[in-house]
XYZ file of C-alpha atoms in Angstrom:
677
model
C -83.628 -40.486 27.141
C -83.422 -37.205 29.058
C -81.851 -34.042 27.763
C -79.087 -34.576 30.267
C -78.420 -38.057 28.908
C -78.520 -36.656 25.372
C -75.588 -34.423 26.195
C -73.377 -37.525 26.014
C -74.037 -37.761 22.291
C -74.298 -34.034 21.601
C -70.707 -33.728 20.435
C -69.636 -31.747 23.514
C -67.167 -34.563 24.160
C -66.045 -37.473 22.018
C -63.730 -40.399 22.532
C -60.290 -39.337 21.408
C -60.698 -35.782 22.736
C -58.134 -34.504 25.229
C -59.114 -32.849 28.494
C -56.932 -31.277 31.158
C -58.029 -32.391 34.593
C -57.104 -29.574 36.993
C -55.617 -30.154 40.463
C -57.897 -29.647 43.441
C -55.311 -27.498 45.210
C -56.685 -28.276 48.665
C -55.031 -26.832 51.738
C -55.823 -29.911 53.822
C -53.616 -32.984 53.759
C -54.832 -36.565 53.722
C -53.883 -39.269 56.194
C -54.281 -43.036 56.096
C -55.240 -45.433 58.877
C -51.915 -46.958 60.033
C -53.075 -50.578 59.635
C -54.580 -50.028 56.183
C -52.322 -52.385 54.248
C -52.900 -55.318 56.589
C -56.626 -54.588 56.739
C -56.831 -54.443 52.943
C -55.724 -58.075 52.678
C -58.269 -59.111 55.287
C -61.116 -57.208 53.619
C -60.206 -58.524 50.167
C -60.333 -62.094 51.442
C -63.620 -61.635 53.303
C -65.421 -59.783 50.488
C -64.107 -61.930 47.623
C -66.940 -64.552 47.697
C -69.624 -61.861 47.502
C -67.900 -59.953 44.673
C -67.225 -63.082 42.612
C -70.829 -64.192 43.060
C -72.102 -60.806 41.874
C -69.937 -60.581 38.751
C -70.064 -64.346 38.121
C -66.476 -63.929 36.931
C -63.207 -64.117 38.862
C -61.578 -61.955 36.186
C -64.157 -59.216 36.729
C -63.868 -59.559 40.510
C -60.099 -59.259 40.235
C -60.500 -56.087 38.150
C -62.733 -54.709 40.903
C -60.134 -55.659 43.516
C -57.521 -53.636 41.629
C -59.695 -50.565 42.244
C -58.517 -50.766 45.887
C -61.948 -49.637 47.056
C -61.437 -50.578 50.729
C -58.522 -48.145 50.972
C -61.057 -45.346 50.562
C -62.324 -46.342 54.004
C -58.831 -46.055 55.463
C -58.552 -42.503 54.111
C -61.930 -41.072 55.117
C -61.490 -41.969 58.790
C -57.786 -42.469 59.463
C -58.146 -42.137 63.240
C -60.419 -45.175 63.542
C -59.197 -48.209 65.439
C -58.106 -51.166 63.326
C -61.297 -53.096 64.094
C -63.630 -50.223 63.256
C -61.601 -49.352 60.175
C -62.049 -52.938 58.990
C -65.837 -52.507 58.968
C -65.638 -49.071 57.355
C -63.401 -50.480 54.606
C -65.876 -53.291 53.940
C -68.825 -50.921 53.805
C -67.218 -48.488 51.363
C -66.407 -51.344 48.984
C -70.024 -52.473 49.249
C -71.212 -48.907 48.613
C -69.282 -48.618 45.345
C -70.271 -51.997 43.940
C -73.889 -51.531 45.037
C -73.959 -48.291 43.045
C -72.598 -50.214 40.044
C -75.432 -52.726 40.471
C -78.194 -50.118 40.358
C -76.634 -48.351 37.348
C -76.196 -51.388 35.096
C -77.623 -50.599 31.626
C -80.431 -53.142 31.869
C -81.369 -52.005 35.374
C -81.256 -48.212 35.495
C -84.033 -47.733 32.920
C -86.250 -50.556 34.243
C -88.537 -49.347 37.080
C -89.606 -52.902 37.901
C -86.045 -54.120 38.414
C -85.153 -50.991 40.354
C -88.098 -51.441 42.708
C -87.273 -55.107 43.255
C -83.642 -54.337 44.019
C -84.644 -51.525 46.352
C -86.863 -53.914 48.281
C -84.140 -56.579 48.616
C -81.473 -54.121 49.752
C -83.898 -52.338 52.083
C -84.867 -55.541 53.865
C -81.177 -56.439 54.182
C -80.612 -53.233 56.157
C -83.509 -54.151 58.429
C -81.988 -57.530 59.249
C -83.501 -59.878 56.652
C -80.610 -61.715 54.999
C -81.244 -62.072 51.236
C -80.975 -65.285 49.281
C -77.859 -66.301 47.346
C -79.403 -64.684 44.266
C -78.452 -61.306 45.752
C -74.818 -61.540 46.950
C -74.287 -57.775 47.228
C -77.405 -57.376 49.337
C -76.011 -60.196 51.484
C -72.798 -58.202 51.829
C -74.829 -55.173 52.901
C -76.590 -57.246 55.539
C -73.367 -58.878 56.721
C -71.520 -55.574 57.141
C -74.306 -53.375 58.516
C -75.549 -55.709 61.227
C -72.151 -56.036 63.000
C -71.671 -52.262 62.890
C -75.075 -51.654 64.460
C -74.308 -54.266 67.113
C -71.174 -52.334 68.119
C -73.196 -49.193 68.866
C -74.975 -48.415 72.115
C -78.670 -49.267 71.654
C -79.814 -46.003 73.220
C -77.554 -43.871 71.006
C -78.890 -41.980 68.007
C -76.250 -43.282 65.591
C -77.832 -46.717 64.883
C -81.099 -45.070 63.856
C -79.387 -42.310 61.852
C -77.141 -44.785 60.026
C -80.032 -47.100 59.170
C -82.094 -44.173 57.908
C -79.201 -42.854 55.796
C -78.696 -46.240 54.121
C -82.421 -46.489 53.382
C -82.285 -42.994 51.853
C -79.438 -44.058 49.576
C -81.340 -47.148 48.466
C -84.412 -45.026 47.790
C -82.427 -42.626 45.587
C -80.738 -45.485 43.736
C -84.157 -47.037 43.129
C -85.415 -43.745 41.675
C -82.408 -42.571 39.603
C -81.714 -38.852 39.734
C -80.488 -38.976 36.126
C -84.115 -39.307 35.031
C -84.939 -35.898 36.484
C -81.666 -34.024 36.077
C -83.237 -31.656 33.555
C -85.415 -30.116 36.256
C -82.664 -29.665 38.847
C -80.736 -26.539 39.672
C -77.186 -27.023 40.857
C -77.960 -26.446 44.562
C -80.772 -28.995 44.456
C -78.480 -31.400 42.626
C -75.900 -31.053 45.414
C -78.546 -31.617 48.091
C -79.707 -34.850 46.474
C -76.229 -36.081 45.713
C -75.079 -35.636 49.319
C -77.273 -38.608 50.025
C -77.256 -40.397 46.676
C -73.443 -40.494 46.489
C -73.443 -41.920 50.044
C -71.540 -38.894 51.378
C -73.939 -38.711 54.325
C -73.708 -42.471 54.903
C -69.913 -42.210 54.958
C -70.031 -39.170 57.249
C -71.904 -41.326 59.755
C -69.238 -44.002 59.364
C -66.795 -41.307 60.465
C -68.756 -40.940 63.712
C -68.700 -44.728 64.070
C -64.969 -44.814 63.341
C -63.956 -42.409 66.103
C -66.780 -43.528 68.435
C -68.682 -40.268 68.794
C -72.336 -39.348 68.387
C -72.769 -35.866 66.974
C -76.559 -35.723 66.742
C -77.124 -33.223 69.566
C -74.166 -31.030 68.638
C -75.282 -30.915 65.010
C -78.823 -30.042 66.032
C -77.630 -27.228 68.288
C -74.926 -25.563 66.190
C -75.426 -24.212 62.672
C -71.691 -23.806 62.100
C -71.026 -27.466 62.868
C -73.817 -28.404 60.461
C -72.095 -26.211 57.875
C -68.819 -28.090 58.395
C -70.610 -31.401 57.856
C -72.572 -30.118 54.848
C -69.480 -28.650 53.205
C -67.632 -31.942 53.722
C -70.485 -33.814 52.045
C -70.550 -31.273 49.203
C -66.823 -31.773 48.718
C -67.344 -35.523 48.385
C -69.901 -34.860 45.627
C -67.644 -32.366 43.842
C -64.536 -34.543 44.121
C -66.419 -37.623 42.961
C -67.985 -35.822 40.013
C -64.653 -34.453 38.835
C -62.715 -37.620 39.559
C -65.366 -39.963 38.144
C -66.102 -37.945 35.016
C -63.909 -39.934 32.667
C -65.155 -43.260 33.990
C -68.789 -42.209 33.794
C -68.459 -40.927 30.235
C -66.922 -44.273 29.313
C -69.875 -45.979 30.985
C -72.508 -43.789 29.230
C -73.478 -42.318 32.595
C -74.676 -38.700 32.519
C -75.305 -38.383 36.266
C -72.595 -35.817 36.887
C -72.748 -32.161 37.844
C -70.233 -31.310 35.135
C -72.867 -32.076 32.512
C -75.293 -29.906 34.477
C -72.918 -26.942 34.090
C -72.323 -27.735 30.416
C -76.040 -27.743 29.722
C -77.312 -25.008 32.039
C -74.412 -22.532 31.935
C -73.436 -23.230 28.308
C -69.855 -24.077 29.246
C -67.457 -26.274 27.356
C -66.542 -29.515 29.106
C -63.079 -28.112 29.858
C -64.580 -24.947 31.343
C -66.901 -27.057 33.491
C -63.978 -29.164 34.750
C -62.071 -26.009 35.680
C -65.146 -24.571 37.383
C -65.527 -27.741 39.463
C -61.930 -27.520 40.649
C -62.489 -23.883 41.642
C -65.751 -24.852 43.357
C -63.874 -27.500 45.335
C -61.454 -24.899 46.672
C -64.286 -22.481 47.453
C -66.136 -25.201 49.352
C -63.015 -26.104 51.312
C -62.688 -22.445 52.305
C -66.319 -22.520 53.428
C -65.701 -25.606 55.540
C -62.531 -24.312 57.181
C -64.137 -20.954 57.949
C -67.104 -22.679 59.607
C -64.726 -24.951 61.513
C -62.855 -21.937 62.863
C -66.129 -20.442 64.057
C -66.944 -23.654 65.910
C -63.479 -23.724 67.478
C -63.972 -20.157 68.698
C -67.304 -21.050 70.319
C -67.944 -22.941 73.584
C -68.611 -26.057 71.496
C -65.019 -25.887 70.303
C -63.844 -26.899 73.779
C -65.452 -30.333 73.436
C -62.949 -33.054 72.544
C -65.484 -35.107 70.566
C -66.435 -32.103 68.433
C -62.804 -31.244 67.664
C -61.976 -34.838 66.754
C -65.072 -35.032 64.562
C -64.176 -31.865 62.660
C -60.585 -33.048 62.221
C -61.889 -36.281 60.762
C -64.253 -34.465 58.378
C -61.212 -32.654 56.972
C -59.474 -36.010 56.475
C -62.774 -37.221 54.985
C -62.637 -34.983 51.923
C -58.832 -34.844 51.674
C -58.785 -38.639 51.712
C -61.478 -38.798 49.056
C -59.358 -36.597 46.792
C -56.289 -38.750 47.430
C -58.204 -41.950 46.640
C -59.107 -40.601 43.223
C -55.427 -40.214 42.387
C -54.492 -43.883 42.617
C -57.590 -46.021 42.091
C -57.966 -47.655 38.678
C -61.703 -47.147 39.120
C -61.388 -43.573 37.907
C -58.517 -43.212 35.468
C -57.636 -46.753 34.507
C -54.218 -48.298 34.284
C -53.055 -45.916 31.579
C -52.526 -43.167 34.147
C -50.094 -45.310 36.155
C -50.320 -45.240 39.929
C -50.890 -41.623 40.862
C -52.803 -39.126 38.746
C -53.207 -35.710 40.341
C -53.843 -33.577 37.294
C -52.915 -33.207 33.672
C -54.045 -34.002 30.167
C -55.992 -37.185 29.498
C -57.235 -38.604 26.223
C -60.826 -39.705 26.660
C -61.087 -43.374 25.728
C -63.246 -46.287 26.701
C -62.241 -47.832 30.013
C -62.755 -51.519 30.577
C -64.782 -51.813 33.782
C -65.468 -54.935 35.854
C -69.058 -54.969 34.614
C -67.732 -54.998 31.044
C -65.553 -58.017 31.777
C -68.550 -59.723 33.344
C -70.543 -59.068 30.163
C -73.029 -56.722 31.849
C -72.594 -53.882 29.318
C -73.219 -53.514 25.610
C -69.688 -52.448 24.695
C -67.844 -55.163 26.649
C -66.699 -57.036 23.548
C -65.276 -53.979 21.812
C -63.305 -53.017 24.899
C -61.495 -56.289 25.452
C -58.704 -55.750 22.932
C -57.881 -52.115 23.749
C -57.692 -52.993 27.441
C -55.136 -55.738 26.776
C -53.101 -53.378 24.630
C -53.261 -50.772 27.373
C -51.947 -53.229 29.941
C -48.962 -54.275 27.885
C -48.150 -50.687 27.020
C -47.781 -49.734 30.652
C -46.132 -52.763 32.195
C -42.983 -50.629 32.625
C -44.758 -47.384 33.494
C -43.138 -45.050 35.993
C -44.991 -44.949 39.280
C -45.307 -42.156 41.811
C -44.886 -43.291 45.407
C -46.330 -41.166 48.205
C -44.229 -40.773 51.361
C -46.158 -39.415 54.349
C -44.111 -37.793 57.099
C -44.653 -38.062 60.837
C -45.570 -34.385 61.036
C -46.882 -31.892 58.518
C -45.009 -29.053 56.857
C -47.672 -26.358 56.870
C -45.713 -24.353 54.297
C -45.999 -27.176 51.760
C -49.393 -26.024 50.503
C -47.878 -22.674 49.524
C -45.183 -24.456 47.526
C -47.703 -26.679 45.764
C -49.752 -23.655 44.718
C -46.705 -22.083 43.057
C -46.420 -25.014 40.661
C -50.107 -25.751 40.116
C -50.232 -24.136 36.657
C -49.969 -26.580 33.729
C -46.412 -27.408 32.605
C -47.199 -26.205 29.092
C -47.816 -22.735 30.521
C -44.498 -22.797 32.373
C -42.708 -24.023 29.265
C -43.477 -20.751 27.522
C -41.537 -18.728 30.063
C -38.705 -20.992 31.286
C -37.938 -23.100 28.219
C -38.664 -26.538 26.809
C -36.259 -28.349 29.137
C -37.593 -26.718 32.334
C -34.258 -25.643 33.818
C -35.347 -23.233 36.546
C -32.192 -22.338 38.455
C -30.678 -19.516 36.404
C -28.122 -19.884 33.613
C -24.454 -19.494 32.745
C -23.847 -17.470 29.574
C -20.208 -18.154 28.676
C -18.303 -19.209 25.569
C -19.180 -22.859 26.220
C -22.920 -22.240 26.389
C -24.642 -23.977 23.494
C -26.016 -21.764 20.752
C -28.796 -24.268 19.996
C -32.181 -24.258 21.678
C -33.673 -21.450 23.716
C -31.367 -19.277 25.861
C -33.090 -20.578 28.989
C -32.435 -24.211 28.019
C -28.833 -23.736 26.891
C -27.776 -21.568 29.833
C -29.550 -23.861 32.303
C -27.650 -26.908 31.011
C -24.388 -24.971 31.079
C -25.002 -23.978 34.713
C -25.384 -27.648 35.633
C -22.261 -28.544 33.633
C -20.298 -25.842 35.421
C -21.262 -27.115 38.868
C -20.087 -30.623 37.995
C -16.836 -29.199 36.606
C -16.261 -27.407 39.911
C -17.080 -30.549 41.868
C -14.530 -32.593 39.938
C -11.889 -29.846 40.165
C -12.296 -29.844 43.946
C -11.839 -33.582 44.337
C -15.451 -34.758 44.564
C -15.868 -38.501 44.026
C -17.817 -38.319 40.770
C -16.188 -40.873 38.505
C -18.587 -42.665 36.169
C -18.712 -45.781 38.334
C -18.770 -44.097 41.734
C -22.381 -42.887 41.596
C -24.748 -45.812 42.026
C -27.568 -44.007 43.796
C -28.439 -40.325 43.466
C -31.201 -38.087 44.785
C -32.624 -34.834 43.415
C -34.353 -33.061 46.304
C -36.923 -30.690 44.843
C -36.671 -32.102 41.329
C -39.085 -29.617 39.736
C -40.041 -30.778 36.252
C -37.103 -33.177 36.181
C -34.292 -31.870 33.924
C -31.595 -32.919 36.405
C -32.876 -36.507 36.437
C -32.174 -37.020 32.748
C -28.868 -35.173 33.121
C -27.713 -37.542 35.880
C -28.914 -40.597 33.966
C -26.834 -39.582 30.942
C -23.764 -38.523 32.929
C -23.716 -41.652 35.111
C -24.907 -44.617 33.012
C -23.974 -47.029 35.816
C -26.288 -45.223 38.243
C -29.245 -47.584 38.420
C -31.184 -45.702 41.079
C -32.052 -42.022 40.794
C -34.574 -40.850 43.393
C -36.722 -37.839 42.480
C -38.313 -36.007 45.417
C -40.954 -33.298 45.070
C -44.047 -32.012 46.869
C -45.861 -30.750 43.758
C -48.276 -33.334 42.327
C -48.535 -31.364 39.078
C -44.794 -31.260 38.540
C -44.391 -34.888 39.534
C -47.007 -36.029 37.064
C -45.067 -34.234 34.324
C -41.867 -35.912 35.543
C -43.597 -39.289 35.394
C -44.508 -38.790 31.755
C -41.020 -37.510 30.911
C -39.356 -40.474 32.596
C -41.526 -42.867 30.606
C -40.865 -40.988 27.361
C -37.105 -41.020 27.940
C -37.055 -44.722 28.782
C -35.851 -44.147 32.345
C -38.690 -45.759 34.311
C -36.406 -48.601 35.420
C -33.822 -46.175 36.840
C -35.763 -43.186 38.168
C -37.930 -43.566 41.275
C -40.578 -40.911 41.849
C -41.513 -39.855 45.373
C -44.194 -37.342 46.256
C -42.382 -36.506 49.443
C -41.423 -33.503 51.533
C -37.666 -32.980 51.690
C -37.719 -33.398 55.464
C -39.008 -36.963 55.025
C -36.293 -38.354 52.737
C -35.161 -40.528 55.624
C -38.293 -42.608 54.981
C -37.327 -43.446 51.390
C -36.938 -47.169 50.690
C -33.708 -49.166 50.960
C -31.862 -47.215 53.647
C -29.018 -49.740 53.380
C -28.175 -48.350 49.915
C -26.694 -44.887 50.604
C -26.748 -41.878 48.327
C -23.528 -41.153 46.454
C -24.808 -37.863 45.038
C -27.424 -35.370 46.224
C -28.670 -32.359 44.267
C -30.552 -29.408 45.793
C -31.054 -26.657 43.231
C -33.575 -23.932 43.979
C -35.320 -25.946 46.673
C -33.678 -24.685 49.868
C -35.225 -21.231 49.383
C -38.629 -22.863 49.969
C -37.599 -24.676 53.161
C -38.805 -23.425 56.506
C -36.042 -23.425 59.162
C -37.503 -26.642 60.576
C -37.552 -28.353 57.175
C -33.980 -27.190 56.529
C -32.794 -28.794 59.758
C -34.729 -32.033 59.238
C -33.623 -32.342 55.611
C -29.939 -31.904 56.379
C -30.149 -34.378 59.250
C -31.900 -36.971 57.085
C -29.510 -36.411 54.187
C -26.490 -36.842 56.451
C -27.958 -40.102 57.711
C -28.538 -41.452 54.205
C -25.331 -40.255 52.420
C -22.291 -42.494 52.158
C -19.004 -41.195 53.497
C -17.316 -39.356 50.643
C -20.611 -38.725 48.858
C -21.144 -35.404 47.070
C -23.766 -32.702 47.615
C -24.322 -30.036 44.937
C -26.386 -26.991 45.888
C -27.445 -23.903 43.961
C -29.501 -21.341 45.822
C -30.570 -17.703 45.885
C -29.036 -16.325 49.080
C -28.972 -12.912 50.731
C -25.701 -11.141 51.580
C -27.276 -8.542 53.819
C -29.001 -8.362 57.176
C -32.265 -10.262 56.674
C -33.938 -8.300 59.461
C -33.471 -5.012 57.620
C -33.634 -6.173 53.989
C -36.453 -4.605 51.994
C -37.147 -5.705 48.405
C -37.607 -3.170 45.618
C -41.247 -4.256 45.333
C -42.592 -4.619 48.900
C -43.505 -8.072 50.221
C -47.285 -7.853 50.056
C -47.422 -11.582 49.213
C -45.012 -14.476 49.663
C -43.771 -14.512 46.079
C -42.859 -17.956 44.821
C -43.175 -19.398 48.328
C -39.620 -18.156 48.898
C -40.292 -16.043 51.966
C -37.943 -17.959 54.265
C -34.830 -16.111 53.098
C -31.401 -17.536 53.868
C -27.766 -16.441 53.811
C -24.625 -18.177 52.514
C -23.431 -18.410 56.111
C -26.657 -20.143 57.113
C -26.392 -22.783 54.396
C -22.694 -23.357 55.107
C -23.424 -23.788 58.820
C -26.266 -26.237 58.075
C -23.907 -28.360 55.982
C -20.994 -28.305 58.390
C -23.090 -28.947 61.495
C -24.401 -32.149 59.905
C -21.070 -33.610 58.930
C -20.460 -32.136 55.482
C -17.241 -30.388 54.438
C -17.686 -27.527 51.972
C -15.222 -28.106 49.109
C -16.211 -25.071 47.053
C -18.453 -22.060 47.621
C -18.821 -19.309 45.050
C -21.234 -17.009 43.293
C -22.527 -18.888 40.254
C -23.871 -17.720 37.869
C -22.548 -14.195 38.228
C -24.960 -11.505 39.319
C -24.910 -10.087 35.790
C -25.820 -13.493 34.341
C -28.731 -13.899 36.750
C -29.971 -10.391 35.872
C -29.790 -11.404 32.208
C -31.698 -14.602 32.987
C -34.417 -12.654 34.793
C -34.670 -10.244 31.855
C -35.390 -13.172 29.508
C -37.910 -14.567 31.985
C -39.673 -11.217 32.226
C -39.728 -10.807 28.436
C -41.255 -14.272 28.048
C -43.969 -13.531 30.585
C -44.821 -10.227 28.911
C -44.782 -11.786 25.431
C -47.019 -14.747 26.245
C -49.187 -13.101 28.913
C -49.285 -9.391 28.050
C -52.380 -8.645 30.120
C -54.113 -11.573 31.817
C -51.674 -13.850 33.618
C -51.872 -16.209 36.562
C -51.144 -14.980 40.068
C -47.944 -17.025 40.177
C -46.663 -15.661 36.867
C -47.355 -12.133 38.079
C -45.372 -12.912 41.220
C -42.488 -14.187 39.076
C -42.639 -11.015 37.017
C -42.392 -8.922 40.198
C -39.596 -11.135 41.559
C -37.606 -10.614 38.378
C -37.707 -6.856 38.999
C -37.038 -6.975 42.751
C -34.254 -9.541 42.592
C -32.599 -7.835 39.631
C -32.453 -4.679 41.722
C -30.959 -6.631 44.650
C -28.465 -8.386 42.352
C -27.283 -5.089 40.901
C -26.787 -3.752 44.442
C -24.984 -6.998 45.419
C -27.457 -7.733 48.203
C -28.281 -11.164 46.815
C -26.531 -13.777 44.669
C -26.955 -17.259 43.306
C -24.484 -19.295 45.356
C -23.042 -22.693 44.454
C -21.886 -25.148 47.126
C -19.984 -28.381 46.558
C -19.805 -30.449 49.741
C -18.550 -33.873 50.794
C -20.012 -36.154 53.452
C -17.376 -36.808 56.087
C -16.917 -40.153 57.798
């Protein structure tokens, strides 16, 4: 056993330990091939005989099917035609299961078996169909040959693809884990670009969009850098995303262990370093892409489409890791973007098939895990027709762990100021009590102004920009007959916290979680069931003008006549063109740079068919100044010197906005509105 393999039993990580998996924080957005769902059924049916024959167990094959491996193919080349995407989806499933074959415990340490497998798979690539004793090699043959037949015989891509697959087989036959001790990190990345099939998949991207980039790559170093950075990102994403699974499978072939051993980092430090490395590598890729676009090569349509697809390539890889059971198991529900995870054994298809030594011991925990999460809350991703390029800025604001935010805004995560009156509870933290009282006060005003908010009148509600979710529980308690509460947010980190809170509070059957931009709420399910209540508290300040318009239009379309909208927002009562904050705007603090006025919000409501029932300053300026003073004290108490960039921005905002509040240039404004017929 190598020193790298020994690190698994060194005590650096044990089952039962808790790790925080950081978000990638990529600027790029993923996209999925439009026909992916239909193609998934077709691929599942066509690949099923091969997978069952390999595992010799329908139960194990079904567990593999739940990994949704073909969907990876729909994400790495979303612009492919349906027919080409079908073949990409089949190949990426084959790639994953083939890797599992070479890394089985009784194979990976047996040079004779490895050599024999390498020979069988290699001949399959060259057109020799293996016997029924090798169903996965048959699948390789049966998916590679049709792809090669679709390519022009005089093109370079058939030769390059064949060579890349042979390189992968050669690496799998000579496992890198056996020589990890001698590798530096750069050499590790170079090998893993091939060994993780990143280069194979990059060629499938060329196949998918029907381009041949050989000459352009040979001629342009910047384009090669784009491709290399994309492949590096696949390695980094896979290592971070696969870490838990690989530890469960006694697999030490992961760059995180390389950092632990060579740089003397803790496992948590290595995870954090990988996330930072992912962002650095994305920056490298995008910078190289911009150089290509500025060059004569950037005028070529095939080059531009190829670079666009390489961005989808890594963004799609990151997205796949959030929902596939292959990486985080069923205990992380349907979308895991970041957060704390207890390291436990995962039951893998090869365990069910009896291929591993700990299969028996895993059977019971896996069953218990399934029953525990039958009613788990699930995060549904809603992709819009066009991107909101400001969304990345918003996501970065909320990327810090919820436990860090809790220290400065309170245990209940109310984050829209507070009312400090004689009815404010004296229990809990001031932030929690005043935040609840602010929400109470808005509902009191709504009822006083004739809003239709009787207990039985609210059957469906939506919280647009739900943050960490305090309003969701509030609505559930206030309206027990409301069986559908839709939570909308763009922050994966916040939404994962909401998911856990909803499960803890027993609300998974009533609260629906949507990772969705506000402008896209028109795409939420069941449009025939209108919203009776809509909440927007502290979210409008982060809307671009375009998102504001689209959101109001979509909300008007989905609200029932007589339905109620409750808004609380920081708005400016001065000329925005001449307004200057006390601390100059050197950065876009809190992603709130698209400032708005009360008149602007009122006009947006009225122009989309809403009547404003009540508009007032709430909380008072003095109360908001008091709230900001508590916020600032909490930041200084918990982070006296080193603090995150976002928390420093909040600290500066508390000073600037307090100055503006005292000069009456800004206020927190409450709107109660009704949807007209």
